[in-house]
Structure formats: C-alpha cells, structure tokens
Coordinates of C-alpha atoms in Angstrom, one line a residue:
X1 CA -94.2 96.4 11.2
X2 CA -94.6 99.1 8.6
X3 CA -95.8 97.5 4.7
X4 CA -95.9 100.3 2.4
X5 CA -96.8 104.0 3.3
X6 CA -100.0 103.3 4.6
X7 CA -100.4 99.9 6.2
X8 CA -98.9 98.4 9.2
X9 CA -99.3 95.3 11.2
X10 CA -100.1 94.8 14.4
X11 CA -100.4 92.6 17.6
X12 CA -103.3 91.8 19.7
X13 CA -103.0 89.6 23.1
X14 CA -106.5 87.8 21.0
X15 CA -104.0 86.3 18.3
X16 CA -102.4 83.0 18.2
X17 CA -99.3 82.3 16.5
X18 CA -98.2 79.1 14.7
X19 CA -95.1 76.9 14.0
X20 CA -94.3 79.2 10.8
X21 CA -94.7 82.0 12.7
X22 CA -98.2 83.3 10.7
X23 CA -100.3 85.5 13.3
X24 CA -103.7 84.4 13.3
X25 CA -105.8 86.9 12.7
X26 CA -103.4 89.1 11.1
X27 CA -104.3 92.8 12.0
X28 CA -103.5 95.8 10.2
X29 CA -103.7 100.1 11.3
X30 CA -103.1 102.9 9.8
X31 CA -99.5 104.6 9.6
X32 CA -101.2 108.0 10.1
X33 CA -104.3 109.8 9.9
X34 CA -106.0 108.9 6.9
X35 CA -109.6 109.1 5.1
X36 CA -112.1 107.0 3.3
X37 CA -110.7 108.1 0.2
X38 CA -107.2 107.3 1.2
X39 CA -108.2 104.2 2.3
X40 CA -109.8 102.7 -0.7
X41 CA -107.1 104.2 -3.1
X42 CA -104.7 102.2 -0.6
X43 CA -106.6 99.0 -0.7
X44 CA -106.9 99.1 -4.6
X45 CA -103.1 100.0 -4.9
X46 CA -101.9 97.4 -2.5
X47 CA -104.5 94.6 -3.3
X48 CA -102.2 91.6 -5.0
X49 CA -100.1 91.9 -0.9
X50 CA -103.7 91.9 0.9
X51 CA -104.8 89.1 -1.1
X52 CA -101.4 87.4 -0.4
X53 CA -102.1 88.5 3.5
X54 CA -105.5 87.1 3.4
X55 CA -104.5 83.1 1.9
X56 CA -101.6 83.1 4.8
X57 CA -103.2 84.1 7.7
X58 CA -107.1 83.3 7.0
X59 CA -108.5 86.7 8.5
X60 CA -107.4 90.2 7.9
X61 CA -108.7 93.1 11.0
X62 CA -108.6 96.0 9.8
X63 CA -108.9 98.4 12.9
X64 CA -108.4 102.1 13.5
X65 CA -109.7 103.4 9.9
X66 CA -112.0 105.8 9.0
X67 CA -115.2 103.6 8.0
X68 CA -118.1 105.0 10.2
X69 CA -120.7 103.7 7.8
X70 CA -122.2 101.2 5.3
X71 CA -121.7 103.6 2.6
X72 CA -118.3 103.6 3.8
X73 CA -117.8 99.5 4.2
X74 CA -119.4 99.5 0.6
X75 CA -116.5 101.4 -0.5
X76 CA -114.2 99.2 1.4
X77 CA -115.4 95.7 -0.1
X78 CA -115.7 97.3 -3.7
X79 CA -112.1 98.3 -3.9
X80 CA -110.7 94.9 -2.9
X81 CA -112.3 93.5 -6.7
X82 CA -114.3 90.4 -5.1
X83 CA -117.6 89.8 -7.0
X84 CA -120.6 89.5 -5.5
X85 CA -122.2 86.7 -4.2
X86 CA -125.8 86.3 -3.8
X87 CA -127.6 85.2 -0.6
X88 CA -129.9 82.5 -3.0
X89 CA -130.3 79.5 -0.8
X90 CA -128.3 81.2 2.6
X91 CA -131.2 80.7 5.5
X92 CA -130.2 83.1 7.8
X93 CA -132.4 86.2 8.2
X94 CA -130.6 89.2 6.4
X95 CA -132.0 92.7 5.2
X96 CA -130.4 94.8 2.7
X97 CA -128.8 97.4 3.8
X98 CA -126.4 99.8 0.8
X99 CA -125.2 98.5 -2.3
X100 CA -123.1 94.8 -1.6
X101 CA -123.8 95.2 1.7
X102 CA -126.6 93.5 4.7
X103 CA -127.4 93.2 8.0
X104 CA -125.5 90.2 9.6
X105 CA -127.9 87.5 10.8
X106 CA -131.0 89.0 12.7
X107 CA -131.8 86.5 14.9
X108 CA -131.9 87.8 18.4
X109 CA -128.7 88.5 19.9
X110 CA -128.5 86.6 23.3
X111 CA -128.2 83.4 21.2
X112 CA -124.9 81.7 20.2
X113 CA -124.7 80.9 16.4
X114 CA -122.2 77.7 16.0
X115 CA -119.3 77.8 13.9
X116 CA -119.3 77.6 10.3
X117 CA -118.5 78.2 7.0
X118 CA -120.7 80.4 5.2
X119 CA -123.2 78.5 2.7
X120 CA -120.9 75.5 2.7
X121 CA -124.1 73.5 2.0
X122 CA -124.5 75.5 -1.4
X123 CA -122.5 74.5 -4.3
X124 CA -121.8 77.8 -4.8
X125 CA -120.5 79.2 -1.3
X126 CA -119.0 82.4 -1.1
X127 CA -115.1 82.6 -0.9
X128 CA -114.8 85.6 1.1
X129 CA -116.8 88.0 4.1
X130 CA -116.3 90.9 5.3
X131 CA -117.8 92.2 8.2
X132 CA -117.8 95.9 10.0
X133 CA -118.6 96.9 13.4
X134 CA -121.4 100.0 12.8
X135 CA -122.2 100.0 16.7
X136 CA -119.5 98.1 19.2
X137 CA -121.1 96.1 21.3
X138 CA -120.6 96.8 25.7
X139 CA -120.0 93.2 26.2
X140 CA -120.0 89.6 24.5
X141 CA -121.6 89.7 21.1
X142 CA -117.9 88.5 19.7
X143 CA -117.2 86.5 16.0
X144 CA -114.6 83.8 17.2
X145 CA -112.7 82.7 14.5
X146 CA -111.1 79.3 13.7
X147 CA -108.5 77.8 11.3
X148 CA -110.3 74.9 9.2
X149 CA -107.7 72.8 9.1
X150 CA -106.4 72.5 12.5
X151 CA -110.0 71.4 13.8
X152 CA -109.7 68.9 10.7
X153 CA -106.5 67.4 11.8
X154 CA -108.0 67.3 15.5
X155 CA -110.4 65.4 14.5
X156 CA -108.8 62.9 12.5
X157 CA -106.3 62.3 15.1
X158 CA -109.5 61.4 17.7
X159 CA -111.8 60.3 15.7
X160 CA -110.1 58.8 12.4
X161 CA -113.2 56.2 11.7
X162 CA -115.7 58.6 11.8
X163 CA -113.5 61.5 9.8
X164 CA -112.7 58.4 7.6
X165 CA -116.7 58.1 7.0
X166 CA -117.4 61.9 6.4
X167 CA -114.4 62.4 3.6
X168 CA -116.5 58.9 2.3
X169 CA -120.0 59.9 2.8
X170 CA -120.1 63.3 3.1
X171 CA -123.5 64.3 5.6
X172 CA -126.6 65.1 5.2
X173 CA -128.6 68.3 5.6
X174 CA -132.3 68.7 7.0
X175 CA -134.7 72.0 7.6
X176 CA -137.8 73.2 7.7
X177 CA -138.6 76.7 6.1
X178 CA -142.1 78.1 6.3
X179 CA -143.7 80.4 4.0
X180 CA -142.3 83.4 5.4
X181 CA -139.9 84.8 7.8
X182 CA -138.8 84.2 11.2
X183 CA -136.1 86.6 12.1
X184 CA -136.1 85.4 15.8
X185 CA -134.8 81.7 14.2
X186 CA -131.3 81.6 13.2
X187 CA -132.0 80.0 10.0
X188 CA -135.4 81.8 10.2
X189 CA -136.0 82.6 6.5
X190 CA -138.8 81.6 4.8
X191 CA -138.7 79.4 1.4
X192 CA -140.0 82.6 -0.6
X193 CA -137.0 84.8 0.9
X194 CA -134.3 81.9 0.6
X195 CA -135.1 80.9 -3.3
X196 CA -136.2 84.5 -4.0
X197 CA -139.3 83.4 -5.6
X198 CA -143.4 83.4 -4.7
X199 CA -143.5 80.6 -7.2
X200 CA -143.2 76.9 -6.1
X201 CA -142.0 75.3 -9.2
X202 CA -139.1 78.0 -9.1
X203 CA -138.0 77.4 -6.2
X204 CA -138.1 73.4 -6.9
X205 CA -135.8 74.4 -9.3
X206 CA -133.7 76.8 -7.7
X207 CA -132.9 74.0 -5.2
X208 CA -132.2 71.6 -7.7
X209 CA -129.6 73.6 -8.8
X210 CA -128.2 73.9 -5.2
X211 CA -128.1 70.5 -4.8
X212 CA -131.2 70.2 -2.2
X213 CA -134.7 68.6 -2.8
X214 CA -138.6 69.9 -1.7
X215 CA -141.1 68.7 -0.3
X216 CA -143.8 70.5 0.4
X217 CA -145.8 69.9 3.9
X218 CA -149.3 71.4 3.6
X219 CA -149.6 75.1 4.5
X220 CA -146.9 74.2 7.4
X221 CA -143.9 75.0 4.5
X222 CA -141.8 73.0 3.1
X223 CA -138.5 70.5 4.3
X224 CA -135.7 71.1 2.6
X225 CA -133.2 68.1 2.3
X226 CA -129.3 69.0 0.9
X227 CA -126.9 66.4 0.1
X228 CA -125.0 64.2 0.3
X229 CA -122.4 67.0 0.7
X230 CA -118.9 66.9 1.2
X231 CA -117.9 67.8 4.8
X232 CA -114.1 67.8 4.1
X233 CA -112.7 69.6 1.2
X234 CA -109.2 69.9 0.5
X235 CA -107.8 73.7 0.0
X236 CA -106.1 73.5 -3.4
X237 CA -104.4 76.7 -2.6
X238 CA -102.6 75.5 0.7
X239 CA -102.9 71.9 0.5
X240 CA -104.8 71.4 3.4
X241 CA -108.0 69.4 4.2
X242 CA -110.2 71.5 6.0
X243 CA -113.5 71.1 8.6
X244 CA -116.3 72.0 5.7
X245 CA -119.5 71.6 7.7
X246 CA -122.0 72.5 9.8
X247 CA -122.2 69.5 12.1
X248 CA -122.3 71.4 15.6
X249 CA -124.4 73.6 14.4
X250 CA -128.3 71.9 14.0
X251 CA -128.5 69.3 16.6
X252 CA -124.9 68.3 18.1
X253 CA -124.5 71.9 19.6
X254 CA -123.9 73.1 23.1
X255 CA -127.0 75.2 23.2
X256 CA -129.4 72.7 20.9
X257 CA -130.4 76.0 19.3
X258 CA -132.3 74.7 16.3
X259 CA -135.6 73.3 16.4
X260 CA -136.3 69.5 15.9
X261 CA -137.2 69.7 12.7
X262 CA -133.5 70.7 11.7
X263 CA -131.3 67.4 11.4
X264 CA -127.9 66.3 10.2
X265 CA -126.5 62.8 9.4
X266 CA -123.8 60.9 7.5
X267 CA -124.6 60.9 3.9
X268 CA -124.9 57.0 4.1
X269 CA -128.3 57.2 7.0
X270 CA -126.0 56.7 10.0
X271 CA -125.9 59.5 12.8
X272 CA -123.7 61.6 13.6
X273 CA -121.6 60.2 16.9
X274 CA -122.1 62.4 20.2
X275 CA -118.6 61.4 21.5
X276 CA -116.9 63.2 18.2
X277 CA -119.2 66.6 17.8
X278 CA -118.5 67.2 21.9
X279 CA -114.6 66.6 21.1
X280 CA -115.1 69.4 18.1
X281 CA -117.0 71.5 19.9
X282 CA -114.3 71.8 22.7
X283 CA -111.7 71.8 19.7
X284 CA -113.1 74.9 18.2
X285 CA -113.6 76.9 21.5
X286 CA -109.9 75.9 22.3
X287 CA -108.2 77.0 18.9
X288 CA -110.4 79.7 17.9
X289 CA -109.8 83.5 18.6
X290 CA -112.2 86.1 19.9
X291 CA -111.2 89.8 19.1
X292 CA -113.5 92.5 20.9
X293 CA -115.6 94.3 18.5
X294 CA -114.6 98.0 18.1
X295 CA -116.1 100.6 16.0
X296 CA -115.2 100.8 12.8
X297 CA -113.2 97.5 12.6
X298 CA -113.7 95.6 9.5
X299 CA -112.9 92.3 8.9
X300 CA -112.1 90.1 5.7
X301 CA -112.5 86.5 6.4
X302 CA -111.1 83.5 4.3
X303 CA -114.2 81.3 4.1
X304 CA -112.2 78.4 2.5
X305 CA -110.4 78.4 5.1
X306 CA -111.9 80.0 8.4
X307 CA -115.3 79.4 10.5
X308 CA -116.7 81.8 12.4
X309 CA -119.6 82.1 14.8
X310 CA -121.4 84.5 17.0
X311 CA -121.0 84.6 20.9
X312 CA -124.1 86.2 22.9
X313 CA -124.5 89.4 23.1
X314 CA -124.2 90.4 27.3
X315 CA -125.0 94.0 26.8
X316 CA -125.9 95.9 24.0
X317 CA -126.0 97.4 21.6
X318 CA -124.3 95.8 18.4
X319 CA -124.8 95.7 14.9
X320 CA -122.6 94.1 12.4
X321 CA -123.0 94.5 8.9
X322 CA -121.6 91.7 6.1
X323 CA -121.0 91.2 3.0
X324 CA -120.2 88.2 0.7
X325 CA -118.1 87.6 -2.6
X326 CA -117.1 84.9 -4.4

C-alpha cells in the first residue's frame, strides 16, 4: 500500500496480525530509488503519520533504504525530532560510535539477551530505539520483538495472584558492578561507566536519583539495589497495562545468563514463582516476531510498548548499532 510519494507498506511472512487488523511490525520500503537526502527530508515531512504508525503498530522496519552507515542512521534518528536520552544508569556494555548513535550491547554474540524494555528500572527510560543493521548477520543473531500487553494479559489470565502482587509490590532489582568494565557480561559495565563518574559520592547520588541505593563491597565494586519498581504500567496512550520488567531476564531465564550475584524479587521480600516466569518465557517466544536482519534495515521500536531481545548469533558477522530518545 502506497502512503504518500515516498513510503509504502509492506508484508513480511515474520508479521502477525491482530483482531483490528494492525500488522505487527509494520514495515515500510521505498516507492523508488531514493537517497539519504531524500530520505530524511521524507521522514521530516511525513513525521506526525510515522509517529501515528509507530503508537499503532509498536515497531516501524524500515527496509530497502539507502542508510549504509552510522553517519547515515545519525541522519535517520535526527530527522524523526526524538531527544536524546542518555545511557546514565543503562548496564549494558556500549561504545560511542557518531553523534546519537552506539554500539548495541557488546557482550559476546553466542549469548541470548532476555526480553526487555530498555532501562525500565530507571525512572527515566527512554521512550523510543532505533536500531540499524551495519553488517547482516549469516545466521541467528535476530531482535524478536513482542507486544507488552499481550504478554501482560497472558499473564494475568494464568497467574492473576502473582500479577495481582507485582501491580501491588512492584519487584525488586539486584547487581553487582565492579570498578570497570566487562564487555563479555551482558550488564558488564562498570559503576564508573554506568554513573559516568570516578567519584563515589557522585555516583551515590546519581543513583539516588535513579531510584537505586550503593553499597560499596571492598575493592570487589559495589551492589546496586533498584526499587521497589513498578513492573506493570498502564500505557496512557492506548489504555493498556503492559509487561514493564525484567523478570526473565537475571535469574528466571532459559539460559541463567547472569551471574549469582544478579537477583530479582517482589518488592515485598517474596520470590519470584518458577511456575509463572517459565509460563512468560514460553508466552514471549510464542507471540513475539523475529525478522531476519538485512543490511541497511533500521528499526524504530516503541519502548512503552514493545520488548525486544537478542537471539544468538550462529554465524557471523553482525553489528547492530542503537540509539535512544526520550
């Protein structure tokens, strides 16, 4: 379907479709040949539809246009207006790359990273990612997507005591960061990196003011400890409740990927129940979508509203570049 002179949407075999008839992700190409130029002066001109495209369907793919660099997906975030959001308290190993825009997390690639929503431990998450596909990978090395609210309502429906306790309690975050980096960790960066600072009384307060307390362990680093924080929040926007957490992530996950110093439980002290996080986790690989990285894609992801994650990579190479706004 043609929208405007320059966009068009359309279908993957990857997308799901929903009782309103919303594709999920919505995907957009080119009508013709086009440039970078072309591209960005589209985006800017078309931006209040996009942005209207983005709150329906959750993720926009933008695939078959000419960005073959980050210079390029620098242009591409700057013209949709977003500001920036800094990476202060985000734990994930990240360099800087051009401009807005950084590696996605380093950690190596044969690990799986569980589905989330960016910084949602941060008072201040971002409200929107982009990603762009600098090298495609040859196999695996996917971002599966998921709607927020359908794993919500999932849940309640199974589980409503324990959904009943988290829109209560909220839960409970636990890490230990050490002095400096760990890129081969998925939340491998150091304090110094994650609060910016060399300076411990800083980055006491720089945590305050994300809603997560210190203390300091020796010369080991220090444990970081976020929360209560909520793990459901309701979209104003569509009137949904929506999955806000990252509780398969740090110990309830398929692979136990995070050390055992990382820990989650109910805000109130009680754990987290196996039976529920092995009901999500199969909820989220059923309902999510996994679109084959291609060159040059980029995608704009709702993070209100979406989780993504990061299948292993089966063959290389692959590097994915990100960038986040409020």
């Amino acid at each position: 379907m043609a929208t405007g002179n320059f966009f068009r949407e359309v279908e993957l075999p990857e997308q799901k479709s929903f009782s309103d008839g919303v594709l999920f992700p919505a995907v957009l190409a080119p009508t013709t040949n086009t440039n970078i130029a072309a591209f960005e002066e589209a985006i800017r001109a078309q931006k209040p539809w996009l942005r209207s495209l983005l709150q329906t369907s959750g993720v926009i793919l933008f695939r078959g246009f000419p960005v073959s660099s980050p210079s390029d997906f620098n242009t591409v975030v700057e013209a949709f207006g977003f500001p920036e959001a800094h990476y202060i308290g985000g734990r994930a190993p990240r360099t800087k790359v051009v401009g807005r825009i950084y590696t996605a997390n380093e950690s190596p690639m044969d690990k799986r990273i569980p589905f989330h929503h960016e910084m949602n431990y941060v008072p201040d998450f971002p409200s929107k990612l982009f990603f762009f596909c600098e090298e495609e990978p040859e196999k695996g090395g996917e971002t599966p997507i998921v709607l927020s609210n359908i794993i919500y309502e999932k849940m309640k429906n199974k589980h409503p005591e324990f959904v009943a306790k988290l829109e209560e309690h909220g839960v409970k975050y636990t890490t230990v960061a050490g002095d400096t980096d760990h890129p081969s960790d998925i939340a491998g960066r150091g304090w110094k990196s994650i609060y910016m600072t060399q300076d411990k009384h800083v980055a006491e307060k720089r945590a305050a003011n994300l809603g997560s307390k210190l203390e300091w362990i020796g010369d080991k680093g220090v444990k970081i400890i976020t929360g209560p924080v909520p793990a459901i929040r309701f979209d104003e926007e569509r009137r949904v409740k929506t999955w806000f957490n990252n509780l398969t992530g740090p110990v309830n996950g398929e692979d136990k990927i995070f050390d055992e110093a990382t820990c989650v439980e109910l805000g109130n002290g009680e754990a987290v129940a196996d039976d529920a996080m092995e009901d999500c986790w199969r909820y989220l690989e059923e309902e999510c979508v996994a679109v084959a990285w291609k060159k040059g894609d980029v995608m704009v992801v709702d993070n209100l509203m979406v989780l993504h994650s990061r299948r292993p990579l089966l063959k290389p190479p692959r590097r994915i570049l990100a960038s986040l706004c409020k």
